[in-house]
Every structure is written in structure tokens, then in C-alpha cells.
Tab-separated table of C-alpha atoms in Angstrom:
chain	number	residue	atom	x	y	z
C	1	MET	CA	-18.736	-23.094	23.746
C	2	MET	CA	-16.054	-21.409	21.650
C	3	HIS	CA	-14.288	-24.679	21.086
C	4	GLN	CA	-17.580	-26.268	19.854
C	5	THR	CA	-17.743	-23.385	17.299
C	6	ILE	CA	-14.117	-23.855	16.054
C	7	GLU	CA	-13.891	-27.469	15.858
C	8	PRO	CA	-16.412	-28.094	13.101
C	9	LEU	CA	-15.053	-25.250	11.125
C	10	LEU	CA	-11.522	-26.611	11.129
C	11	GLN	CA	-12.839	-29.877	10.195
C	12	ARG	CA	-14.647	-28.361	7.250
C	13	GLN	CA	-11.628	-26.403	6.219
C	14	GLN	CA	-9.556	-29.693	6.308
C	15	GLN	CA	-12.135	-31.525	4.163
C	16	GLN	CA	-12.358	-28.658	1.709
C	17	GLU	CA	-8.589	-28.390	1.345
C	18	GLU	CA	-8.488	-32.188	0.401
C	19	ASP	CA	-11.309	-31.583	-2.161
C	20	GLY	CA	-9.209	-28.802	-4.005
C	21	THR	CA	-9.599	-25.071	-4.628
C	22	THR	CA	-12.353	-23.384	-2.522
C	23	THR	CA	-13.275	-20.566	-0.383
C	24	THR	CA	-13.320	-21.341	3.489
C	25	THR	CA	-14.180	-19.283	6.524
C	26	VAL	CA	-11.852	-20.226	9.447
C	27	GLN	CA	-12.548	-19.220	12.975
C	28	ALA	CA	-9.442	-17.575	14.461
C	29	ALA	CA	-8.540	-18.613	17.887
C	30	GLY	CA	-10.376	-16.209	20.257
C	31	GLY	CA	-13.327	-15.434	18.020
C	32	GLY	CA	-14.124	-13.704	14.713
C	33	ALA	CA	-14.324	-15.679	11.687
C	34	VAL	CA	-11.496	-14.961	9.294
C	35	ALA	CA	-13.198	-15.089	5.872
C	36	GLY	CA	-11.435	-15.236	2.532
C	37	HIS	CA	-8.732	-17.891	2.921
C	38	HIS	CA	-8.534	-19.206	-0.535
C	39	HIS	CA	-6.593	-22.325	-1.136
C	40	HIS	CA	-5.077	-23.444	-4.386
C	41	GLY	CA	-3.535	-26.640	-3.398
C	42	GLY	CA	-0.575	-24.955	-2.085
C	43	SER	CA	0.672	-23.570	-5.460
C	44	GLY	CA	1.111	-19.901	-6.280
C	45	LYS	CA	1.603	-18.703	-2.754
C	46	LEU	CA	3.658	-15.694	-2.127
C	47	THR	CA	7.044	-16.484	-0.461
C	48	LEU	CA	9.583	-14.071	1.375
C	49	LEU	CA	11.444	-12.405	-1.594
C	50	PRO	CA	8.470	-11.717	-3.827
C	51	LEU	CA	6.492	-10.184	-0.925
C	52	VAL	CA	9.600	-8.143	0.126
C	53	PHE	CA	9.634	-6.705	-3.320
C	54	LEU	CA	5.852	-6.210	-3.407
C	55	ILE	CA	5.976	-4.157	-0.255
C	56	TYR	CA	9.024	-2.345	-1.756
C	57	PHE	CA	6.880	-1.381	-4.782
C	58	GLU	CA	3.866	-0.689	-2.704
C	59	VAL	CA	5.827	1.755	-0.712
C	60	ALA	CA	8.717	3.152	-2.841
C	61	GLY	CA	9.868	1.654	-5.893
C	62	GLY	CA	13.106	3.614	-5.797
C	63	PRO	CA	13.926	7.378	-5.145
C	64	TYR	CA	11.842	8.506	-8.240
C	65	GLY	CA	9.530	11.197	-7.292
C	66	ALA	CA	11.649	12.226	-4.380
C	67	GLU	CA	13.201	15.330	-6.101
C	68	ARG	CA	10.383	17.664	-5.247
C	69	ALA	CA	11.457	17.290	-1.562
C	70	VAL	CA	14.800	18.824	-2.465
C	71	LYS	CA	13.000	21.633	-4.280
C	72	ALA	CA	10.751	22.275	-1.336
C	73	ALA	CA	13.203	22.361	1.570
C	74	GLY	CA	16.709	21.812	0.319
C	75	PRO	CA	18.933	18.816	0.387
C	76	LEU	CA	19.943	18.919	3.953
C	77	PHE	CA	16.199	18.570	5.214
C	78	THR	CA	15.488	16.032	2.348
C	79	LEU	CA	18.360	13.780	3.575
C	80	LEU	CA	17.189	14.068	7.162
C	81	GLY	CA	13.526	13.503	6.166
C	82	PHE	CA	14.523	10.266	4.238
C	83	LEU	CA	16.834	9.131	7.164
C	84	VAL	CA	14.244	9.625	10.008
C	85	PHE	CA	10.864	9.123	8.333
C	86	PRO	CA	11.109	5.449	7.133
C	87	PHE	CA	11.787	4.581	10.711
C	88	ALA	CA	9.536	6.988	12.682
C	89	TRP	CA	6.677	6.176	10.321
C	90	GLY	CA	7.533	2.908	8.688
C	91	VAL	CA	8.524	1.001	11.725
C	92	PRO	CA	5.182	1.491	13.676
C	93	GLU	CA	3.092	1.008	10.827
C	94	SER	CA	4.971	-2.212	9.783
C	95	LEU	CA	4.698	-3.600	13.293
C	96	VAL	CA	1.015	-3.024	13.230
C	97	THR	CA	0.651	-4.618	9.941
C	98	ALA	CA	2.862	-7.622	10.933
C	99	GLU	CA	0.879	-8.416	14.124
C	100	LEU	CA	-2.606	-8.051	12.563
C	101	ALA	CA	-1.727	-9.671	9.211
C	102	ALA	CA	-0.498	-12.814	11.066
C	103	ALA	CA	-3.435	-12.831	13.709
C	104	LEU	CA	-6.164	-12.289	10.819
C	105	PRO	CA	-4.492	-13.545	7.725
C	106	GLY	CA	-7.314	-13.065	5.386
C	107	ASN	CA	-7.655	-11.270	2.099
C	108	GLY	CA	-8.937	-7.719	2.645
C	109	GLY	CA	-6.234	-6.932	5.389
C	110	PHE	CA	-7.009	-3.717	7.139
C	111	VAL	CA	-10.676	-3.919	6.234
C	112	LEU	CA	-10.859	-7.227	8.093
C	113	TRP	CA	-9.100	-5.576	11.214
C	114	ALA	CA	-11.496	-2.664	11.363
C	115	ASP	CA	-14.506	-4.966	10.862
C	116	ARG	CA	-13.329	-7.197	13.775
C	117	ALA	CA	-12.697	-4.197	16.038
C	118	PHE	CA	-15.606	-1.734	15.324
C	119	GLY	CA	-18.057	-3.655	13.014
C	120	PRO	CA	-18.976	-3.648	9.233
C	121	LEU	CA	-19.502	-0.063	8.843
C	122	ALA	CA	-15.943	0.776	9.982
C	123	GLY	CA	-14.658	-1.899	7.878
C	124	SER	CA	-16.477	-0.687	4.876
C	125	LEU	CA	-15.597	3.072	5.579
C	126	LEU	CA	-11.876	2.181	6.074
C	127	GLY	CA	-12.164	0.074	2.739
C	128	THR	CA	-13.525	3.095	0.840
C	129	TRP	CA	-10.784	5.413	2.137
C	130	LYS	CA	-7.977	3.060	1.533
C	131	TYR	CA	-9.284	1.642	-1.847
C	132	PHE	CA	-9.850	5.228	-3.318
C	133	SER	CA	-6.374	6.349	-1.937
C	134	CYS	CA	-4.793	3.221	-3.497
C	135	VAL	CA	-6.358	3.704	-7.023
C	136	VAL	CA	-5.847	7.412	-7.034
C	137	ASN	CA	-2.102	6.693	-6.056
C	138	ILE	CA	-1.866	4.172	-8.916
C	139	ALA	CA	-2.958	6.867	-11.340
C	140	ALA	CA	0.136	8.997	-10.420
C	141	TYR	CA	2.536	6.384	-11.974
C	142	PRO	CA	1.615	6.742	-15.694
C	143	ALA	CA	2.008	10.681	-15.184
C	144	LEU	CA	5.276	10.111	-13.448
C	145	VAL	CA	6.588	8.072	-16.349
C	146	THR	CA	5.499	10.797	-18.851
C	147	ASP	CA	7.732	13.373	-16.672
C	148	TYR	CA	10.713	11.174	-16.895
C	149	LEU	CA	10.238	10.451	-20.778
C	150	GLY	CA	10.150	14.351	-21.213
C	151	GLN	CA	8.634	16.367	-23.848
C	152	ALA	CA	11.009	15.189	-26.560
C	153	VAL	CA	9.537	11.628	-26.365
C	154	VAL	CA	5.941	12.542	-25.433
C	155	PRO	CA	5.292	16.011	-26.884
C	156	GLY	CA	1.963	17.863	-26.296
C	157	SER	CA	-0.900	17.339	-24.088
C	158	ARG	CA	-2.851	14.964	-26.544
C	159	ALA	CA	0.117	12.706	-26.687
C	160	ARG	CA	0.630	12.759	-22.910
C	161	THR	CA	-3.040	11.825	-22.505
C	162	ALA	CA	-2.790	8.808	-24.900
C	163	THR	CA	0.288	7.840	-23.171
C	164	VAL	CA	-1.233	7.875	-19.850
C	165	ALA	CA	-4.506	5.968	-20.918
C	166	GLY	CA	-2.563	3.372	-22.972
C	167	MET	CA	-0.122	2.585	-20.142
C	168	THR	CA	-3.042	2.237	-17.548
C	169	VAL	CA	-4.888	-0.333	-19.913
C	170	ALA	CA	-1.753	-2.299	-20.774
C	171	LEU	CA	-0.527	-2.646	-17.310
C	172	SER	CA	-3.916	-3.641	-16.012
C	173	LEU	CA	-3.896	-6.608	-18.371
C	174	VAL	CA	-0.526	-7.840	-16.773
C	175	ASN	CA	-2.218	-8.183	-13.390
C	176	PHE	CA	-4.571	-10.819	-14.817
C	177	THR	CA	-1.696	-13.244	-15.257
C	178	GLY	CA	-1.520	-13.967	-11.562
C	179	LEU	CA	-0.132	-12.930	-8.103
C	180	SER	CA	2.748	-15.150	-8.322
C	181	VAL	CA	3.848	-13.694	-11.701
C	182	VAL	CA	3.312	-10.350	-10.318
C	183	GLY	CA	5.509	-11.101	-7.334
C	184	TRP	CA	8.378	-12.458	-8.982
C	185	GLY	CA	7.976	-9.776	-11.803
C	186	ALA	CA	8.522	-7.374	-9.012
C	187	VAL	CA	11.770	-9.091	-7.867
C	188	ALA	CA	13.158	-8.674	-11.422
C	189	LEU	CA	11.922	-5.082	-11.851
C	190	GLY	CA	13.494	-4.257	-8.530
C	191	PHE	CA	16.854	-5.483	-9.102
C	192	VAL	CA	16.830	-3.795	-12.612
C	193	SER	CA	15.538	-0.537	-11.486
C	194	LEU	CA	17.993	-0.394	-8.461
C	195	ALA	CA	21.044	-1.335	-10.326
C	196	PRO	CA	21.738	2.200	-12.025
C	197	PHE	CA	21.285	3.947	-8.548
C	198	VAL	CA	23.894	1.535	-7.099
C	199	LEU	CA	26.188	2.454	-9.840
C	200	MET	CA	25.431	6.175	-9.630
C	201	THR	CA	26.072	6.151	-5.820
C	202	THR	CA	29.400	4.240	-6.292
C	203	MET	CA	30.723	6.606	-9.032
C	204	ALA	CA	29.656	9.762	-7.067
C	205	VAL	CA	31.709	9.002	-3.880
C	206	PRO	CA	34.862	10.804	-5.208
C	207	LYS	CA	32.878	13.704	-6.497
C	208	VAL	CA	30.767	14.359	-3.247
C	209	ARG	CA	31.301	17.579	-1.393
C	210	PRO	CA	29.488	17.613	1.981
C	211	ARG	CA	28.967	21.563	1.763
C	212	ARG	CA	26.630	21.020	-1.131
C	213	TRP	CA	24.165	19.224	1.208
C	214	ALA	CA	23.569	22.602	2.873
C	215	ALA	CA	22.698	24.491	-0.277
C	216	PRO	CA	19.874	26.837	0.689
C	217	VAL	CA	16.472	27.258	-0.982
C	218	SER	CA	15.806	30.616	-2.662
C	219	GLY	CA	12.690	32.012	-0.840
C	220	ARG	CA	10.729	30.348	1.688
C	221	LYS	CA	10.456	26.577	2.284
C	222	ASP	CA	7.652	24.875	1.076
C	223	TRP	CA	6.917	22.559	4.104
C	224	ARG	CA	3.535	21.403	2.763
C	225	LEU	CA	4.948	20.013	-0.355
C	226	PHE	CA	7.968	18.696	1.376
C	227	LEU	CA	5.939	16.713	3.911
C	228	ASN	CA	3.401	15.502	1.312
C	229	THR	CA	6.298	14.302	-0.983
C	230	LEU	CA	7.963	12.517	1.988
C	231	PHE	CA	4.581	10.907	3.002
C	232	TRP	CA	3.683	9.953	-0.608
C	233	ASN	CA	6.986	8.244	-1.028
C	234	LEU	CA	6.880	6.391	2.207
C	235	ASN	CA	3.423	5.303	2.909
C	236	TYR	CA	1.460	2.309	2.151
C	237	TRP	CA	3.249	-0.033	4.315
C	238	ASP	CA	-0.068	-1.869	5.116
C	239	SER	CA	-1.129	-2.399	1.554
C	240	ALA	CA	0.291	-5.811	1.220
C	241	SER	CA	-1.943	-7.085	4.027
C	242	THR	CA	-4.756	-7.072	1.643
C	243	MET	CA	-3.101	-10.131	0.017
C	244	ALA	CA	-2.516	-12.050	3.409
C	245	GLY	CA	-4.589	-14.925	2.301
C	246	GLU	CA	-2.227	-15.571	-0.553
C	247	VAL	CA	1.025	-15.501	1.327
C	248	GLU	CA	2.730	-18.801	2.469
C	249	ARG	CA	2.784	-18.836	6.294
C	250	PRO	CA	1.929	-15.294	6.743
C	251	GLU	CA	2.619	-15.423	10.555
C	252	ARG	CA	6.300	-15.916	9.759
C	253	THR	CA	6.519	-14.454	6.276
C	254	PHE	CA	4.946	-10.950	6.960
C	255	PRO	CA	7.190	-9.720	9.862
C	256	ARG	CA	10.351	-10.797	8.194
C	257	ALA	CA	9.327	-9.167	4.823
C	258	LEU	CA	8.537	-5.941	6.505
C	259	ALA	CA	11.680	-5.856	8.380
C	260	VAL	CA	13.736	-6.423	5.236
C	261	ALA	CA	11.608	-3.863	3.300
C	262	VAL	CA	12.068	-1.242	5.861
C	263	VAL	CA	15.965	-1.173	5.632
C	264	LEU	CA	15.827	-1.763	1.690
C	265	ILE	CA	13.464	1.349	1.250
C	266	ALA	CA	15.425	3.617	3.663
C	267	ALA	CA	18.691	2.774	1.690
C	268	SER	CA	17.070	3.185	-1.704
C	269	TYR	CA	16.147	6.681	-1.054
C	270	LEU	CA	18.912	8.043	1.193
C	271	LEU	CA	22.123	6.770	-0.533
C	272	PRO	CA	21.015	7.919	-4.260
C	273	LEU	CA	19.878	11.353	-2.812
C	274	MET	CA	23.184	11.891	-0.910
C	275	ALA	CA	25.196	10.980	-3.946
C	276	ALA	CA	23.160	13.283	-6.276
C	277	THR	CA	23.057	16.151	-4.000
C	278	GLY	CA	26.646	15.980	-2.971
C	279	ALA	CA	28.035	15.438	-6.334
C	280	THR	CA	26.367	18.015	-8.372
C	281	ASP	CA	26.061	21.890	-8.229
C	282	ALA	CA	22.491	22.126	-9.153
C	283	PRO	CA	20.428	24.595	-6.884
C	284	PRO	CA	17.181	23.141	-5.170
C	285	GLU	CA	15.135	24.920	-7.788
C	286	ALA	CA	16.327	22.484	-10.504
C	287	TRP	CA	15.028	19.522	-8.572
C	288	VAL	CA	11.813	18.701	-10.378
C	289	ASN	CA	10.501	15.153	-11.287
C	290	GLY	CA	13.090	13.482	-13.509
C	291	TYR	CA	16.115	15.384	-12.391
C	292	LEU	CA	17.628	12.410	-10.772
C	293	ALA	CA	18.299	11.080	-14.162
C	294	ASP	CA	20.023	14.404	-15.174
C	295	ALA	CA	22.191	14.188	-12.020
C	296	ALA	CA	23.041	10.666	-13.003
C	297	GLY	CA	24.193	11.979	-16.502
C	298	ILE	CA	26.434	14.518	-14.907
C	299	ILE	CA	27.989	11.843	-12.440
C	300	GLY	CA	28.327	8.986	-14.923
C	301	GLY	CA	27.531	10.028	-18.394
C	302	PRO	CA	24.571	9.945	-20.708
C	303	TRP	CA	24.350	6.112	-20.714
C	304	LEU	CA	23.562	6.264	-16.861
C	305	LYS	CA	21.038	9.009	-17.542
C	306	TYR	CA	19.212	6.744	-19.942
C	307	TRP	CA	19.343	3.857	-17.806
C	308	ILE	CA	17.745	5.742	-14.875
C	309	ASP	CA	15.051	7.087	-17.422
C	310	ALA	CA	14.370	3.511	-18.338
C	311	GLY	CA	14.541	2.433	-14.583
C	312	ALA	CA	11.761	5.049	-13.930
C	313	VAL	CA	9.538	3.407	-16.358
C	314	LEU	CA	10.358	-0.062	-14.918
C	315	SER	CA	9.715	1.133	-11.371
C	316	SER	CA	6.556	2.629	-12.255
C	317	ILE	CA	5.366	-0.485	-13.844
C	318	GLY	CA	6.388	-2.288	-10.704
C	319	MET	CA	4.555	0.186	-8.359
C	320	PHE	CA	1.285	0.131	-10.596
C	321	GLU	CA	1.273	-3.824	-10.635
C	322	ALA	CA	1.827	-4.224	-6.828
C	323	GLN	CA	-0.742	-1.503	-5.913
C	324	LEU	CA	-3.291	-2.781	-8.544
C	325	SER	CA	-2.933	-6.153	-6.866
C	326	SER	CA	-3.313	-4.706	-3.422
C	327	GLY	CA	-6.533	-2.824	-4.424
C	328	SER	CA	-8.009	-5.872	-6.185
C	329	TYR	CA	-7.465	-8.338	-3.355
C	330	GLN	CA	-8.920	-5.697	-1.058
C	331	LEU	CA	-12.134	-5.865	-2.971
C	332	LEU	CA	-11.969	-9.746	-2.959
C	333	GLY	CA	-11.560	-9.554	0.735
C	334	MET	CA	-14.506	-7.199	1.235
C	335	ALA	CA	-16.679	-9.545	-0.929
C	336	ASP	CA	-15.544	-12.399	1.387
C	337	LEU	CA	-16.666	-10.606	4.293
C	338	GLY	CA	-20.011	-9.885	2.686
C	339	LEU	CA	-19.392	-6.112	2.524
C	340	LEU	CA	-19.466	-6.266	-1.452
C	341	PRO	CA	-21.341	-8.458	-3.818
C	342	SER	CA	-20.007	-11.860	-4.320
C	343	ALA	CA	-18.915	-11.222	-8.055
C	344	PHE	CA	-15.978	-9.418	-6.615
C	345	SER	CA	-14.627	-12.723	-5.194
C	346	ARG	CA	-14.883	-14.434	-8.556
C	347	ARG	CA	-11.519	-15.864	-9.663
C	348	ALA	CA	-10.019	-16.994	-12.870
C	349	ALA	CA	-8.848	-20.485	-12.416
C	350	ARG	CA	-6.879	-20.485	-15.704
C	351	PHE	CA	-4.615	-17.808	-14.458
C	352	GLY	CA	-3.921	-18.997	-10.971
C	353	GLY	CA	-7.020	-17.722	-9.297
C	354	THR	CA	-6.657	-14.159	-10.096
C	355	PRO	CA	-9.787	-12.062	-8.840
C	356	TRP	CA	-10.465	-10.846	-12.476
C	357	VAL	CA	-13.673	-8.785	-11.564
C	358	ALA	CA	-12.008	-6.944	-8.859
C	359	ILE	CA	-8.971	-6.336	-11.226
C	360	ALA	CA	-11.266	-5.104	-14.049
C	361	ALA	CA	-13.133	-2.707	-11.603
C	362	SER	CA	-9.975	-1.146	-10.073
C	363	SER	CA	-8.518	-0.709	-13.505
C	364	ALA	CA	-11.571	1.114	-14.696
C	365	VAL	CA	-11.648	3.370	-11.627
C	366	THR	CA	-7.797	4.049	-12.031
C	367	LEU	CA	-8.334	4.984	-15.615
C	368	ALA	CA	-11.061	7.476	-14.608
C	369	VAL	CA	-8.868	9.312	-12.290
C	370	SER	CA	-5.687	8.988	-14.305
C	371	PHE	CA	-6.002	12.527	-15.755
C	372	LEU	CA	-5.783	14.495	-12.528
C	373	GLY	CA	-2.672	16.688	-11.954
C	374	PHE	CA	0.172	15.066	-10.290
C	375	ASP	CA	0.134	17.188	-7.179
C	376	ASP	CA	-3.707	16.885	-6.863
C	377	VAL	CA	-3.175	13.149	-7.054
C	378	VAL	CA	-0.504	13.163	-4.310
C	379	ALA	CA	-2.603	15.305	-1.841
C	380	THR	CA	-5.757	13.464	-2.375
C	381	ALA	CA	-4.223	10.193	-2.052
C	382	ASN	CA	-2.356	11.274	1.176
C	383	PHE	CA	-5.479	12.625	2.822
C	384	LEU	CA	-7.622	9.542	2.176
C	385	TYR	CA	-4.716	7.241	3.381
C	386	SER	CA	-4.261	9.317	6.532
C	387	LEU	CA	-8.014	8.880	7.325
C	388	GLY	CA	-7.761	5.233	6.944
C	389	THR	CA	-4.551	4.740	8.867
C	390	LEU	CA	-5.975	6.711	11.899
C	391	LEU	CA	-8.979	4.179	12.002
C	392	GLU	CA	-6.554	1.334	11.342
C	393	PHE	CA	-4.300	2.303	14.539
C	394	ALA	CA	-7.436	2.694	16.578
C	395	ALA	CA	-8.548	-0.800	15.412
C	396	PHE	CA	-5.131	-2.171	16.353
C	397	LEU	CA	-5.195	-0.570	19.904
C	398	TRP	CA	-8.817	-1.672	20.403
C	399	LEU	CA	-8.199	-5.279	19.406
C	400	ARG	CA	-5.131	-5.491	21.787
C	401	ALA	CA	-7.082	-4.080	24.637
C	402	ARG	CA	-10.413	-5.776	24.149
C	403	ARG	CA	-9.414	-9.039	22.426
C	404	PRO	CA	-6.522	-10.286	24.504
C	405	GLU	CA	-7.593	-13.752	23.664
C	406	LEU	CA	-7.082	-13.424	19.899
C	407	LYS	CA	-4.237	-15.612	18.917
C	408	ARG	CA	-1.323	-13.587	17.676
C	409	PRO	CA	1.415	-15.781	16.023
C	410	TYR	CA	3.530	-12.482	15.916
C	411	ARG	CA	3.179	-10.022	18.633
C	412	VAL	CA	4.684	-6.474	18.988
C	413	PRO	CA	6.697	-6.844	22.220
C	414	LEU	CA	5.073	-3.870	23.972
C	415	ARG	CA	2.374	-3.156	26.370
C	416	LEU	CA	-0.746	-1.364	25.589
C	417	PRO	CA	0.532	2.058	26.871
C	418	ALA	CA	3.766	1.802	24.953
C	419	LEU	CA	1.747	0.739	21.724
C	420	ALA	CA	-0.237	3.759	22.158
C	421	ALA	CA	2.715	5.977	22.447
C	422	MET	CA	4.264	4.234	19.321
C	423	CYS	CA	1.097	4.952	17.395
C	424	ALA	CA	0.878	8.457	18.660
C	425	VAL	CA	3.953	9.963	16.629
C	426	PRO	CA	2.786	8.793	13.076
C	427	SER	CA	-0.799	9.827	14.230
C	428	ALA	CA	0.278	13.197	14.899
C	429	PHE	CA	1.678	13.450	11.566
C	430	LEU	CA	-1.315	11.862	9.912
C	431	VAL	CA	-3.467	14.705	11.528
C	432	TYR	CA	-1.154	17.310	10.183
C	433	VAL	CA	-1.296	15.952	6.723
C	434	CYS	CA	-5.161	16.197	6.988
C	435	ALA	CA	-5.060	19.680	8.389
C	436	VAL	CA	-2.947	21.241	5.703
C	437	ALA	CA	-4.925	19.769	2.889
C	438	GLY	CA	-6.494	22.211	0.502
C	439	TRP	CA	-10.399	22.898	0.002
C	440	ARG	CA	-10.484	20.775	-3.003
C	441	VAL	CA	-9.027	17.844	-1.191
C	442	PHE	CA	-11.403	18.467	1.870
C	443	ALA	CA	-14.295	18.432	-0.542
C	444	LEU	CA	-13.251	15.282	-2.512
C	445	ALA	CA	-12.542	13.341	0.624
C	446	GLY	CA	-15.832	14.394	2.216
C	447	ALA	CA	-17.740	13.342	-1.081
C	448	LEU	CA	-15.862	9.872	-1.014
C	449	THR	CA	-16.557	9.415	2.670
C	450	ALA	CA	-20.124	10.089	1.986
C	451	LEU	CA	-20.090	7.602	-0.858
C	452	GLY	CA	-18.625	4.985	1.529
C	453	VAL	CA	-21.357	5.407	4.006
C	454	GLY	CA	-23.959	5.332	1.310
C	455	LEU	CA	-22.328	2.374	-0.290
C	456	HIS	CA	-22.477	0.379	2.878
C	457	GLY	CA	-26.250	1.417	3.372
C	458	ALA	CA	-26.843	0.299	-0.257
C	459	MET	CA	-25.281	-3.092	0.138
C	460	ARG	CA	-27.348	-3.753	3.209
C	461	VAL	CA	-30.496	-2.975	1.378
C	462	CYS	CA	-29.482	-5.011	-1.689
C	463	ARG	CA	-28.592	-7.951	0.700
C	464	SER	CA	-31.875	-7.682	2.581
C	465	LYS	CA	-33.899	-7.403	-0.772
C	466	LYS	CA	-31.807	-10.077	-2.368
C	467	TRP	CA	-31.174	-7.851	-5.390
C	468	LEU	CA	-27.557	-8.867	-5.492
C	469	SER	CA	-25.746	-11.996	-4.510
C	470	PHE	CA	-23.462	-11.822	-1.440
C	471	ASN	CA	-21.210	-14.156	0.507
C	472	ASN	CA	-23.940	-14.830	3.054
C	473	ALA	CA	-22.277	-17.863	4.580
C	474	ALA	CA	-19.156	-15.978	5.399
C	475	ALA	CA	-21.116	-12.980	6.685
C	476	ALA	CA	-23.479	-15.121	8.841
C	477	GLU	CA	-20.486	-17.080	10.345
C	478	ASP	CA	-18.806	-13.791	10.950
C	479	ARG	CA	-21.712	-12.597	12.874
C	480	ARG	CA	-22.134	-15.737	14.906
C	481	GLY	CA	-18.367	-15.597	15.809
C	482	ASP	CA	-18.767	-12.015	16.930
C	483	HIS	CA	-21.892	-12.664	18.937
C	484	VAL	CA	-19.954	-15.423	20.805
C	485	ALA	CA	-17.035	-13.218	21.293
C	486	GLY	CA	-19.210	-10.317	22.213
C	487	HIS	CA	-17.119	-7.582	20.740
C	488	ARG	CA	-19.526	-5.979	18.108
C	489	VAL	CA	-20.469	-2.402	18.674
């Protein structure tokens, strides 16, 4: 019966690919329709190098913003944190992302995974948490740029507000040019923004004194700030999965890109921080946002300081563009699944099929939250991301246990108990991040969770009353595939 369901869909997909650009719904082997594969005649697909740098900017974008970890816990704990955390946290999440992005390579990424495992409410709720985490996180980058530019360039609160708003609007417009342009732009921005840190690290080697790495913090260590800073700098490994439908041969490209990105990101934090803390005598209290540029000036001269200041701007542009793309393609994937109105799946053919409605909506939400304080942004984004990732790990384990027939072109080479242990370490940290959040973060997360549940209910009413247009063909095919597979809850 399953083969009878798959065959006509594959034939229909082949015919539509021959006809040109379209939206198809492809039945994954083992059940469950994979909605949202968009074909553009083979052009504009993301290849390995652009995907590596999109992941790089989704997660890190360089060591900018890591200074507060030194201030909170001192150089030694910071270096240990950036040595261990990319692997203890990044590797498990990367493996989960690689397996599921290859098995279910549709736009929407983790929304699709939760939908397959636990049904549309779980997919919608996970989408709400991750989406708002993403756009709230994006809002931090214009604020971070103003910190690096300094009061001499952006004096006063009104000028700062204007700078944040102007950057948000201007950078959003870049995203309309297409994912391929954004991807190769990320490659260029990556090389230019990393170059001054390579120079700084090289020039610092003769000046490094290991005793400086043990400099103590005056007063008590702020572990909450330290862990939030580590987490904020090293999460979002799964964000690129929302663009899986735009990746060339995702079953091969995603695992390779994630493996390269883990090493690149760990090195991009650890080496510059070792250089800057080991070659300067500044106490931990001096390490505020922007201090890495000051350290570069001490090590190499004013020209290197200005280059790192410029690199902070370029890095923030790269992070903004990569994460705005991720959030927009998540909305596109949710529309393909019938969780949002079909308007969010509209593409601009003139610009390589960019989801212009989803980009505009994400830009508007980002602008609305761009005036929050930096620390509030970090804490709220971390909390929402933690909730979503816990559900994502649960979906991964559920699909491995209950859907063994699902075709997995890349498979994490571990059995279920070992996979549960692998997910337990980052899950414990996620629970801790949630537990130490302040009451304002709890209140905001609770409101957004209620909004997600309410939005799902509202979309069901709108679909049944036909008040809005939905991708009913994909939703119906999805339900039929799930009924055959018998895994809906």
C-alpha cells in the first residue's frame, strides 16, 4: 500500500520538475509527506561552502560578543568554556540536524520534524518558539554594532535608536536578493571578518603570558551571565535546516557542512580569546562588548583595532542576513505544511524565488523588538530556543524509536540508548538555562507560548471556515501519509 502511495507522487514530482519551477509534495520513504520542496530548475541551490558560512553566521559570526564571558567568570573559565562547549553542545545538535535534515529535507526544518513526530500542534508550537527566538536574536545585532562603533560615532540615545532602526530596514532589503546571493555574501563576509583575528592571534604569540589566563574576577563570578553568553554565542546549529529544501544534495551537503562548521566556530572563538587574554593585562572587569577591538589595538596598533571594529559590523551583517533567511524559510516551510496561510509561501521569481512575504513579516517583527536591552534580548532568545530544542531532541528520539522505516541518507551511528545519552548532556544544560531565567523572561515566554497555541487554533478555524487560503493539498497529502504510517498522536 505504501508503494502505491509513493509511486504516483514521485511520477508527479518528475513531471513538475520537467515543467519548471513549482511546489511539490514528496513522500519520504517510510511515510510522511515532505512538503515544501521547491524546484528552480537546479539553479540557485546552496552548495557546501555557502552552507558552511551560513551555519557559521547562524551560530557565531566570530568572537564578537564573547567578552562578557571573561567579565563574568574570568579568562580561564572562558577559555575552557569555548573549548568544551562547541563539542559538548554543538556536536550533538549538529548530529541531530544532519540526520533529520537529510531524512526530511523540506523547508521548515525542525518544524517538519516535530510535525512528523507529534503532530501539527507540536510543529506549530516548536515553530513559534524557534521563530521568535530567531527574530529576537536578530534584533541583538544592530545593538551589538552600535556598541562596537562607540559613543564617539553614535552619540546619544536618539542617534542609537535611529541607527538600530535604519540598519534593520536596510539589511532586511538585502535578503530579498535571493538565498544564493546571501550565501556567497556570507562566504565573503566570513573571510573579511575573520582575517583581523588571524592577524591578531599571530601577532600576539610572542606577547602571550599564560599566567594572565588565570587572572581572577573581583567579587563573585556571575555564572548566569557566563552561561548565557556561552549559550548565545554557540547555539542555533539547527537553524540552517529550515532552508534544507534549497540545499543541493542535502543528504551529503548538510553532514559535511556541519562538521566543518563545528571546527571553524570553535577555532574562531578560542584562538582570538587566548591571544587577547594572554597578551594584554586588562582585568576581567574591562571586558565589555567591544573590548576585543581594544585588545587588538594594544597588540597590533590602531589600524588593527579599526579593522576589528569594521569586522564587527560585517560580522553582524552576516549574522543578521543568515538568521533572517532562516526565519523566513521557516515561515515558508510552515506555509507549505498548511500551518500558516499560503501567502507566506509566495516567492519572487525575479529574485531567485525568495519568499518575499515571509521576509517582510520577519523584518517587521525584528524591527518591533529591536529596541529591547541587549541582556534582555540574549536571555529571552536563549529561553525560547531552549524550549524548542528540548522538543526537537524529543522528536529526534521519537522518530528513531517509532519510525525505523524512515529513510535516513545520513544516520548517526549510535543505537537508541546511546542517542538518548548523547541528547541528555545538552538537554540538562537547556533545563538549567530555563530554570535560571528571570521573571520577565518567564512572563514573555509564557505569553509567546500561549500565542503559539492560540495561533494554531486560529489557523484551524480559518482553514475550516475558509477565511484564509492554505496549502490544503500539502496538508491533505501529509494527513494521508501519516494515516498510512499510523504515527499521528
